[in-house]
PDB file of C-alpha atoms and ligand atoms in Angstrom:
ATOM      1  CA  MET Y  30       0.000   0.000   0.000  1.00  0.00           C
ATOM      2  CA  ASP Y  31       2.722   2.424  -1.066  1.00  0.00           C
ATOM      3  CA  GLY Y  32       2.494   6.146  -1.768  1.00  0.00           C
ATOM      4  CA  ASN Y  33       0.400   7.555   1.077  1.00  0.00           C
ATOM      5  CA  GLY Y  34       3.085  10.100   1.990  1.00  0.00           C
ATOM      6  CA  ARG Y  35       3.602  11.281  -1.600  1.00  0.00           C
ATOM      7  CA  TRP Y  36      -0.158  11.565  -2.117  1.00  0.00           C
ATOM      8  CA  ALA Y  37      -0.377  13.877   0.893  1.00  0.00           C
ATOM      9  CA  ARG Y  38       2.694  15.913  -0.092  1.00  0.00           C
ATOM     10  CA  ALA Y  39       1.300  16.526  -3.579  1.00  0.00           C
ATOM     11  CA  LYS Y  40      -1.787  18.019  -1.943  1.00  0.00           C
ATOM     12  CA  ASN Y  41       0.115  19.985   0.694  1.00  0.00           C
ATOM     13  CA  LEU Y  42      -1.427  17.870   3.410  1.00  0.00           C
ATOM     14  CA  PRO Y  43       0.234  16.180   6.404  1.00  0.00           C
ATOM     15  CA  ARG Y  44       1.386  12.566   5.837  1.00  0.00           C
ATOM     16  CA  SER Y  45      -1.327  11.429   8.256  1.00  0.00           C
ATOM     17  CA  GLU Y  46      -3.946  12.520   5.713  1.00  0.00           C
ATOM     18  CA  GLY Y  47      -2.349  10.193   3.171  1.00  0.00           C
ATOM     19  CA  HIS Y  48      -2.619   7.317   5.618  1.00  0.00           C
ATOM     20  CA  ASN Y  49      -6.245   8.251   6.405  1.00  0.00           C
ATOM     21  CA  GLN Y  50      -7.050   8.149   2.726  1.00  0.00           C
ATOM     22  CA  GLY Y  51      -5.077   4.900   2.447  1.00  0.00           C
ATOM     23  CA  THR Y  52      -7.424   3.181   4.882  1.00  0.00           C
ATOM     24  CA  LYS Y  53     -10.388   4.211   2.699  1.00  0.00           C
ATOM     25  CA  THR Y  54      -8.664   2.558  -0.251  1.00  0.00           C
ATOM     26  CA  ALA Y  55      -7.994  -0.524   1.865  1.00  0.00           C
ATOM     27  CA  ARG Y  56     -11.684  -0.792   2.776  1.00  0.00           C
ATOM     28  CA  ALA Y  57     -12.770  -0.464  -0.874  1.00  0.00           C
ATOM     29  CA  ILE Y  58     -10.223  -3.021  -2.107  1.00  0.00           C
ATOM     30  CA  VAL Y  59     -11.151  -5.536   0.590  1.00  0.00           C
ATOM     31  CA  GLU Y  60     -14.845  -5.201  -0.304  1.00  0.00           C
ATOM     32  CA  GLU Y  61     -14.221  -5.500  -4.032  1.00  0.00           C
ATOM     33  CA  SER Y  62     -11.910  -8.498  -3.579  1.00  0.00           C
ATOM     34  CA  ARG Y  63     -14.555 -10.233  -1.496  1.00  0.00           C
ATOM     35  CA  ARG Y  64     -17.215  -9.429  -4.115  1.00  0.00           C
ATOM     36  CA  LEU Y  65     -14.941 -10.936  -6.785  1.00  0.00           C
ATOM     37  CA  ASN Y  66     -14.566 -14.083  -4.698  1.00  0.00           C
ATOM     38  CA  ILE Y  67     -10.817 -13.692  -4.235  1.00  0.00           C
ATOM     39  CA  ARG Y  68     -10.074 -16.201  -1.508  1.00  0.00           C
ATOM     40  CA  HIS Y  69      -6.889 -14.657  -0.042  1.00  0.00           C
ATOM     41  CA  LEU Y  70      -5.899 -11.008   0.091  1.00  0.00           C
ATOM     42  CA  THR Y  71      -2.820  -9.681   1.880  1.00  0.00           C
ATOM     43  CA  LEU Y  72      -2.211  -6.026   2.701  1.00  0.00           C
ATOM     44  CA  TYR Y  73       1.326  -5.006   3.625  1.00  0.00           C
ATOM     45  CA  ALA Y  74       0.488  -2.523   6.382  1.00  0.00           C
ATOM     46  CA  PHE Y  75       3.692  -2.243   8.425  1.00  0.00           C
ATOM     47  CA  SER Y  76       7.111  -3.733   7.783  1.00  0.00           C
ATOM     48  CA  ARG Y  77       9.772  -4.432  10.383  1.00  0.00           C
ATOM     49  CA  GLU Y  78      11.753  -1.643   8.732  1.00  0.00           C
ATOM     50  CA  ASN Y  79       8.912   0.870   9.247  1.00  0.00           C
ATOM     51  CA  TRP Y  80       9.901   1.258  12.943  1.00  0.00           C
ATOM     52  CA  THR Y  81      12.622   3.652  11.769  1.00  0.00           C
ATOM     53  CA  ARG Y  82       9.947   6.255  10.869  1.00  0.00           C
ATOM     54  CA  PRO Y  83       9.362   9.167  13.257  1.00  0.00           C
ATOM     55  CA  LYS Y  84       7.758   8.015  16.520  1.00  0.00           C
ATOM     56  CA  GLU Y  85       4.684  10.203  15.923  1.00  0.00           C
ATOM     57  CA  GLU Y  86       4.043   8.609  12.535  1.00  0.00           C
ATOM     58  CA  VAL Y  87       4.428   5.079  13.922  1.00  0.00           C
ATOM     59  CA  SER Y  88       1.983   5.747  16.747  1.00  0.00           C
ATOM     60  CA  PHE Y  89      -0.433   7.451  14.338  1.00  0.00           C
ATOM     61  CA  LEU Y  90      -0.340   4.357  12.108  1.00  0.00           C
ATOM     62  CA  PHE Y  91      -1.165   2.005  14.975  1.00  0.00           C
ATOM     63  CA  ASP Y  92      -3.973   4.300  16.187  1.00  0.00           C
ATOM     64  CA  LEU Y  93      -5.338   4.383  12.665  1.00  0.00           C
ATOM     65  CA  LEU Y  94      -5.114   0.614  12.356  1.00  0.00           C
ATOM     66  CA  THR Y  95      -6.896   0.230  15.701  1.00  0.00           C
ATOM     67  CA  ARG Y  96      -9.707   2.565  14.600  1.00  0.00           C
ATOM     68  CA  PHE Y  97      -9.891   0.810  11.235  1.00  0.00           C
ATOM     69  CA  LEU Y  98     -10.290  -2.637  12.782  1.00  0.00           C
ATOM     70  CA  LYS Y  99     -12.802  -1.447  15.378  1.00  0.00           C
ATOM     71  CA  GLY Y 100     -14.824   0.216  12.628  1.00  0.00           C
ATOM     72  CA  GLU Y 101     -14.602  -2.703  10.188  1.00  0.00           C
ATOM     73  CA  LEU Y 102     -15.202  -5.670  12.475  1.00  0.00           C
ATOM     74  CA  LYS Y 103     -18.975  -5.811  11.893  1.00  0.00           C
ATOM     75  CA  SER Y 104     -18.471  -5.560   8.178  1.00  0.00           C
ATOM     76  CA  LEU Y 105     -15.768  -8.267   8.155  1.00  0.00           C
ATOM     77  CA  ILE Y 106     -18.152 -10.580   9.981  1.00  0.00           C
ATOM     78  CA  LYS Y 107     -21.023  -9.739   7.607  1.00  0.00           C
ATOM     79  CA  GLN Y 108     -18.785 -10.431   4.593  1.00  0.00           C
ATOM     80  CA  ASP Y 109     -17.623 -13.746   6.133  1.00  0.00           C
ATOM     81  CA  ILE Y 110     -13.986 -12.576   6.072  1.00  0.00           C
ATOM     82  CA  ARG Y 111     -11.392 -14.102   8.377  1.00  0.00           C
ATOM     83  CA  LEU Y 112      -8.748 -11.689   9.632  1.00  0.00           C
ATOM     84  CA  ASN Y 113      -5.276 -13.164   9.962  1.00  0.00           C
ATOM     85  CA  ILE Y 114      -1.985 -11.509  10.880  1.00  0.00           C
ATOM     86  CA  LEU Y 115       1.383 -12.148   9.231  1.00  0.00           C
ATOM     87  CA  GLY Y 116       4.140 -10.894  11.496  1.00  0.00           C
ATOM     88  CA  ASP Y 117       4.968 -10.474  15.154  1.00  0.00           C
ATOM     89  CA  ILE Y 118       2.352  -8.370  16.902  1.00  0.00           C
ATOM     90  CA  SER Y 119       3.943  -8.780  20.327  1.00  0.00           C
ATOM     91  CA  ASP Y 120       5.975  -5.590  19.684  1.00  0.00           C
ATOM     92  CA  LEU Y 121       2.853  -3.525  18.923  1.00  0.00           C
ATOM     93  CA  PRO Y 122       1.221  -1.111  21.395  1.00  0.00           C
ATOM     94  CA  LEU Y 123      -1.087  -2.983  23.779  1.00  0.00           C
ATOM     95  CA  THR Y 124      -4.340  -1.348  22.607  1.00  0.00           C
ATOM     96  CA  ALA Y 125      -3.617  -2.214  18.981  1.00  0.00           C
ATOM     97  CA  ARG Y 126      -2.704  -5.767  19.943  1.00  0.00           C
ATOM     98  CA  LYS Y 127      -5.930  -6.254  21.891  1.00  0.00           C
ATOM     99  CA  VAL Y 128      -8.102  -4.965  19.059  1.00  0.00           C
ATOM    100  CA  ILE Y 129      -6.241  -7.163  16.545  1.00  0.00           C
ATOM    101  CA  GLU Y 130      -6.573 -10.262  18.722  1.00  0.00           C
ATOM    102  CA  HIS Y 131     -10.267  -9.562  19.305  1.00  0.00           C
ATOM    103  CA  ALA Y 132     -10.932  -9.124  15.561  1.00  0.00           C
ATOM    104  CA  CYS Y 133      -8.971 -12.294  14.707  1.00  0.00           C
ATOM    105  CA  SER Y 134     -10.842 -14.312  17.295  1.00  0.00           C
ATOM    106  CA  LYS Y 135     -14.293 -12.979  16.264  1.00  0.00           C
ATOM    107  CA  THR Y 136     -13.648 -13.823  12.601  1.00  0.00           C
ATOM    108  CA  LYS Y 137     -11.710 -17.068  12.950  1.00  0.00           C
ATOM    109  CA  SER Y 138     -14.505 -19.304  11.654  1.00  0.00           C
ATOM    110  CA  ASN Y 139     -15.226 -17.155   8.585  1.00  0.00           C
ATOM    111  CA  ARG Y 140     -14.495 -18.978   5.371  1.00  0.00           C
ATOM    112  CA  SER Y 141     -15.294 -16.868   2.289  1.00  0.00           C
ATOM    113  CA  MET Y 142     -12.057 -14.891   2.297  1.00  0.00           C
ATOM    114  CA  THR Y 143      -8.884 -14.640   4.372  1.00  0.00           C
ATOM    115  CA  LEU Y 144      -7.647 -11.092   4.829  1.00  0.00           C
ATOM    116  CA  ASN Y 145      -4.006 -11.198   5.859  1.00  0.00           C
ATOM    117  CA  LEU Y 146      -2.567  -8.036   7.363  1.00  0.00           C
ATOM    118  CA  ALA Y 147       1.220  -8.052   7.233  1.00  0.00           C
ATOM    119  CA  LEU Y 148       2.128  -6.192  10.435  1.00  0.00           C
ATOM    120  CA  ASN Y 149       5.623  -5.931  11.830  1.00  0.00           C
ATOM    121  CA  TYR Y 150       6.417  -8.355   9.031  1.00  0.00           C
ATOM    122  CA  SER Y 151       9.362  -8.888   6.737  1.00  0.00           C
ATOM    123  CA  GLY Y 152      10.213 -11.786   4.471  1.00  0.00           C
ATOM    124  CA  ARG Y 153      13.748 -12.409   5.731  1.00  0.00           C
ATOM    125  CA  TRP Y 154      12.586 -12.316   9.338  1.00  0.00           C
ATOM    126  CA  GLU Y 155       9.886 -14.861   8.473  1.00  0.00           C
ATOM    127  CA  ILE Y 156      12.390 -17.246   6.835  1.00  0.00           C
ATOM    128  CA  VAL Y 157      14.812 -17.026   9.770  1.00  0.00           C
ATOM    129  CA  ARG Y 158      11.901 -17.559  12.193  1.00  0.00           C
ATOM    130  CA  ALA Y 159      10.870 -20.667  10.254  1.00  0.00           C
ATOM    131  CA  CYS Y 160      14.420 -22.062  10.546  1.00  0.00           C
ATOM    132  CA  ARG Y 161      14.408 -21.428  14.292  1.00  0.00           C
ATOM    133  CA  LEU Y 162      11.027 -23.144  14.755  1.00  0.00           C
ATOM    134  CA  ILE Y 163      12.217 -26.138  12.730  1.00  0.00           C
ATOM    135  CA  LEU Y 164      15.363 -26.462  14.859  1.00  0.00           C
ATOM    136  CA  GLU Y 165      13.389 -26.035  18.069  1.00  0.00           C
ATOM    137  CA  GLN Y 166      11.088 -28.860  17.018  1.00  0.00           C
ATOM    138  CA  GLY Y 167      14.069 -31.071  16.272  1.00  0.00           C
ATOM    139  CA  LEU Y 168      13.211 -31.938  12.665  1.00  0.00           C
ATOM    140  CA  SER Y 169      15.910 -33.906  10.886  1.00  0.00           C
ATOM    141  CA  ALA Y 170      17.515 -32.608   7.691  1.00  0.00           C
ATOM    142  CA  ASN Y 171      15.781 -35.091   5.413  1.00  0.00           C
ATOM    143  CA  GLU Y 172      12.351 -34.216   6.783  1.00  0.00           C
ATOM    144  CA  ILE Y 173      12.686 -30.651   5.501  1.00  0.00           C
ATOM    145  CA  THR Y 174      11.136 -30.262   2.074  1.00  0.00           C
ATOM    146  CA  GLU Y 175       9.922 -27.084   0.366  1.00  0.00           C
ATOM    147  CA  GLU Y 176       6.332 -27.952   1.353  1.00  0.00           C
ATOM    148  CA  LYS Y 177       7.311 -28.720   4.944  1.00  0.00           C
ATOM    149  CA  PHE Y 178       9.211 -25.443   5.149  1.00  0.00           C
ATOM    150  CA  SER Y 179       6.059 -23.559   4.078  1.00  0.00           C
ATOM    151  CA  ASP Y 180       4.293 -24.947   7.142  1.00  0.00           C
ATOM    152  CA  TYR Y 181       6.613 -22.836   9.315  1.00  0.00           C
ATOM    153  CA  LEU Y 182       5.916 -19.564   7.514  1.00  0.00           C
ATOM    154  CA  CYS Y 183       3.270 -17.077   8.677  1.00  0.00           C
ATOM    155  CA  THR Y 184       1.158 -18.102   5.664  1.00  0.00           C
ATOM    156  CA  ALA Y 185       1.079 -21.818   6.632  1.00  0.00           C
ATOM    157  CA  GLY Y 186      -1.852 -23.559   4.978  1.00  0.00           C
ATOM    158  CA  GLN Y 187      -2.442 -20.798   2.436  1.00  0.00           C
ATOM    159  CA  PRO Y 188      -1.600 -20.876  -1.277  1.00  0.00           C
ATOM    160  CA  ASP Y 189       1.284 -18.787  -2.636  1.00  0.00           C
ATOM    161  CA  PRO Y 190       0.171 -15.418  -4.020  1.00  0.00           C
ATOM    162  CA  ASP Y 191      -0.858 -15.515  -7.699  1.00  0.00           C
ATOM    163  CA  LEU Y 192      -0.551 -11.765  -8.101  1.00  0.00           C
ATOM    164  CA  ILE Y 193       1.370  -9.077  -6.205  1.00  0.00           C
ATOM    165  CA  ILE Y 194       0.382  -5.466  -6.815  1.00  0.00           C
ATOM    166  CA  ARG Y 195       2.753  -2.652  -5.898  1.00  0.00           C
ATOM    167  CA  THR Y 196       1.527   0.901  -6.105  1.00  0.00           C
ATOM    168  CA  SER Y 197       3.378   4.231  -6.369  1.00  0.00           C
ATOM    169  CA  GLY Y 198       5.856   3.415  -9.133  1.00  0.00           C
ATOM    170  CA  GLU Y 199       8.448   1.633  -6.989  1.00  0.00           C
ATOM    171  CA  LEU Y 200       9.896  -1.457  -8.681  1.00  0.00           C
ATOM    172  CA  ARG Y 201      11.009  -3.424  -5.628  1.00  0.00           C
ATOM    173  CA  ILE Y 202       9.751  -6.328  -3.521  1.00  0.00           C
ATOM    174  CA  SER Y 203      10.809  -4.656  -0.224  1.00  0.00           C
ATOM    175  CA  ASN Y 204      11.083  -7.823   1.861  1.00  0.00           C
ATOM    176  CA  TYR Y 205       7.539  -8.939   1.057  1.00  0.00           C
ATOM    177  CA  LEU Y 206       6.577 -12.640   0.999  1.00  0.00           C
ATOM    178  CA  LEU Y 207      10.040 -13.563  -0.291  1.00  0.00           C
ATOM    179  CA  TYR Y 208       9.597 -17.341  -0.085  1.00  0.00           C
ATOM    180  CA  GLN Y 209       5.993 -17.353  -1.273  1.00  0.00           C
ATOM    181  CA  SER Y 210       6.487 -15.062  -4.286  1.00  0.00           C
ATOM    182  CA  ALA Y 211       8.817 -17.433  -6.180  1.00  0.00           C
ATOM    183  CA  TYR Y 212       6.327 -17.728  -9.077  1.00  0.00           C
ATOM    184  CA  SER Y 213       3.974 -14.816  -8.379  1.00  0.00           C
ATOM    185  CA  GLU Y 214       3.054 -12.438 -11.163  1.00  0.00           C
ATOM    186  CA  PHE Y 215       3.751  -8.763 -10.490  1.00  0.00           C
ATOM    187  CA  TYR Y 216       1.683  -5.718 -11.365  1.00  0.00           C
ATOM    188  CA  PHE Y 217       3.437  -2.387 -10.914  1.00  0.00           C
ATOM    189  CA  THR Y 218       1.488   0.836 -11.185  1.00  0.00           C
ATOM    190  CA  ARG Y 219       2.434   4.480 -10.724  1.00  0.00           C
ATOM    191  CA  THR Y 220      -0.893   5.101  -9.006  1.00  0.00           C
ATOM    192  CA  LEU Y 221      -0.379   6.118  -5.378  1.00  0.00           C
ATOM    193  CA  TRP Y 222      -2.207   3.839  -2.918  1.00  0.00           C
ATOM    194  CA  PRO Y 223      -4.806   6.465  -1.848  1.00  0.00           C
ATOM    195  CA  ASP Y 224      -5.802   6.817  -5.533  1.00  0.00           C
ATOM    196  CA  PHE Y 225      -5.928   3.068  -6.226  1.00  0.00           C
ATOM    197  CA  THR Y 226      -9.511   2.126  -7.051  1.00  0.00           C
ATOM    198  CA  PRO Y 227     -11.545  -1.065  -7.525  1.00  0.00           C
ATOM    199  CA  GLN Y 228     -11.478  -0.173 -11.262  1.00  0.00           C
ATOM    200  CA  GLU Y 229      -7.694  -0.388 -11.231  1.00  0.00           C
ATOM    201  CA  LEU Y 230      -7.889  -3.659  -9.327  1.00  0.00           C
ATOM    202  CA  HIS Y 231      -9.947  -4.926 -12.263  1.00  0.00           C
ATOM    203  CA  LEU Y 232      -7.246  -3.720 -14.680  1.00  0.00           C
ATOM    204  CA  ALA Y 233      -4.589  -5.544 -12.671  1.00  0.00           C
ATOM    205  CA  LEU Y 234      -6.664  -8.727 -12.688  1.00  0.00           C
ATOM    206  CA  GLU Y 235      -7.282  -8.459 -16.456  1.00  0.00           C
ATOM    207  CA  ASP Y 236      -3.561  -7.994 -16.981  1.00  0.00           C
ATOM    208  CA  TYR Y 237      -2.881 -11.024 -14.804  1.00  0.00           C
ATOM    209  CA  ALA Y 238      -5.463 -13.100 -16.701  1.00  0.00           C
ATOM    210  CA  SER Y 239      -3.685 -12.360 -19.999  1.00  0.00           C
ATOM    211  CA  ARG Y 240      -0.355 -13.752 -18.805  1.00  0.00           C
ATOM    212  CA  GLN Y 241       0.931 -17.249 -19.441  1.00  0.00           C
ATOM    213  CA  ARG Y 242       2.105 -18.802 -16.222  1.00  0.00           C
ATOM    214  CA  ARG Y 243       4.615 -21.466 -17.082  1.00  0.00           C
ATOM    215  CA  LEU Y 244       5.780 -21.985 -13.493  1.00  0.00           C
ATOM    216  CA  GLY Y 245       9.226 -22.903 -14.808  1.00  0.00           C
ATOM    217  CA  GLY Y 246       7.871 -25.275 -17.459  1.00  0.00           C
ATOM    218  CA  THR Y 247       7.496 -24.795 -21.234  1.00  0.00           C
ATOM    219  CA  ASP Y 248       4.600 -23.145 -23.107  1.00  0.00           C
ATOM    220  CA  PRO Y 249       1.453 -25.255 -22.883  1.00  0.00           C
ATOM    221  CA  LYS Y 250       0.632 -26.806 -26.321  1.00  0.00           C
TER     222      LYS Y 250
HETATM  223  C1  LIG V  25       3.039   3.309   2.666  1.00  0.00           C
HETATM  224  O1  LIG V  25       3.026   4.678   2.271  1.00  0.00           O
HETATM  225  C2  LIG V  25       2.049   3.062   3.698  1.00  0.00           C
HETATM  226  C3  LIG V  25       2.331   2.628   4.962  1.00  0.00           C
HETATM  227  C4  LIG V  25       3.693   2.351   5.449  1.00  0.00           C
HETATM  228  C5  LIG V  25       1.273   2.439   5.972  1.00  0.00           C
HETATM  229  C6  LIG V  25       0.035   1.730   5.541  1.00  0.00           C
HETATM  230  C7  LIG V  25      -0.798   1.537   6.730  1.00  0.00           C
HETATM  231  C8  LIG V  25      -1.989   2.092   6.953  1.00  0.00           C
HETATM  232  C9  LIG V  25      -2.718   2.921   5.945  1.00  0.00           C
HETATM  233  C10 LIG V  25      -2.572   1.901   8.326  1.00  0.00           C
HETATM  234  C11 LIG V  25      -3.888   1.277   8.322  1.00  0.00           C
HETATM  235  C12 LIG V  25      -3.843  -0.147   7.983  1.00  0.00           C
HETATM  236  C13 LIG V  25      -4.783  -0.783   7.251  1.00  0.00           C
HETATM  237  C14 LIG V  25      -4.683  -2.231   7.068  1.00  0.00           C
HETATM  238  C15 LIG V  25      -5.889  -0.078   6.598  1.00  0.00           C
HETATM  239  P1  LIG V  25       4.294   5.591   2.587  1.00  0.00           P
HETATM  240  O2  LIG V  25       4.061   6.294   3.876  1.00  0.00           O
HETATM  241  O3  LIG V  25       5.532   4.760   2.526  1.00  0.00           O
HETATM  242  O4  LIG V  25       4.219   6.594   1.388  1.00  0.00           O
HETATM  243  P2  LIG V  25       5.448   7.326   0.700  1.00  0.00           P
HETATM  244  O5  LIG V  25       6.390   6.244   0.196  1.00  0.00           O
HETATM  245  O6  LIG V  25       4.789   8.067  -0.405  1.00  0.00           O
HETATM  246  O7  LIG V  25       6.073   8.225   1.725  1.00  0.00           O
END
C-alpha cells in the first residue's frame, strides 16, 4: 500500500492525511476483492523496517489501524472474512494488539475470504523464524522439504500469491513474501495507494489473466 506520503505531499497535506485516505482505499479493495470471490488477500500494512519512521508517525499508524479494525469488524463478519496476521504483533502497542486479537478471534470461523494483514512483518525475518522453529522442534535434515518449510511460515496452509500489486511506481519487492512469491506475477502501477480504485484492481486482474504462467515449465501446447 505504497504512496500515502507522496499523495499527501502533492496536496500539501500532512502525511497522516495520506494514511487516512489509504485506509479508505484498503476498505474499498477488501470489499471489491470479497465481491470478486478472491479467496486470499494480503495487505502489507507495516514492515519491520517501518519502525525507523518518526515516533509520531508510527503511533499514528497504529492508532489508525486500531480505529480501522474497530470500525470494520462488523463488516468483516457480515462479509464472512477471516482476519489473519502475518508478522509479530507482540511488539505492537497494547491497545492495537488487543483490538487485533479480538478481531482475529471474532472472525476465525469465517471462510469466504482470508484477509491477511502483514504487520511488523518482513520476508527475511519470516524465513529465519521458520528455521528457528524447525530447529526447536528437532526436525531432521531429510524431513525438511519445500512444502514442509512452508508450514513454518506465517502463511502456513495458504496458497502462494498468484498476483502481487505494488503501487506508487516503486519497482522493488521490499522484503515482502520472499519465499511465497517465487512464481507470483507482479503488477506495478504508478498510481499512489490512496488513488488506487476497484477499477484499477480490475485492470490488474485483467492484466494477470492475460499472462501465461509457465511456473518454470514450457509453453502449454
Ligand atoms: C506506505 O506509504 C504506507 C504505509 C507504510 C502504511 C500503511 C498503513 C496504513 C494505511 C494503516 C492502516 C492499515 C490498514 C490495514 C488499513 P508511505 O508512507 O511509505 O508513502 P510514501 O512512500 O509516499 O512516503
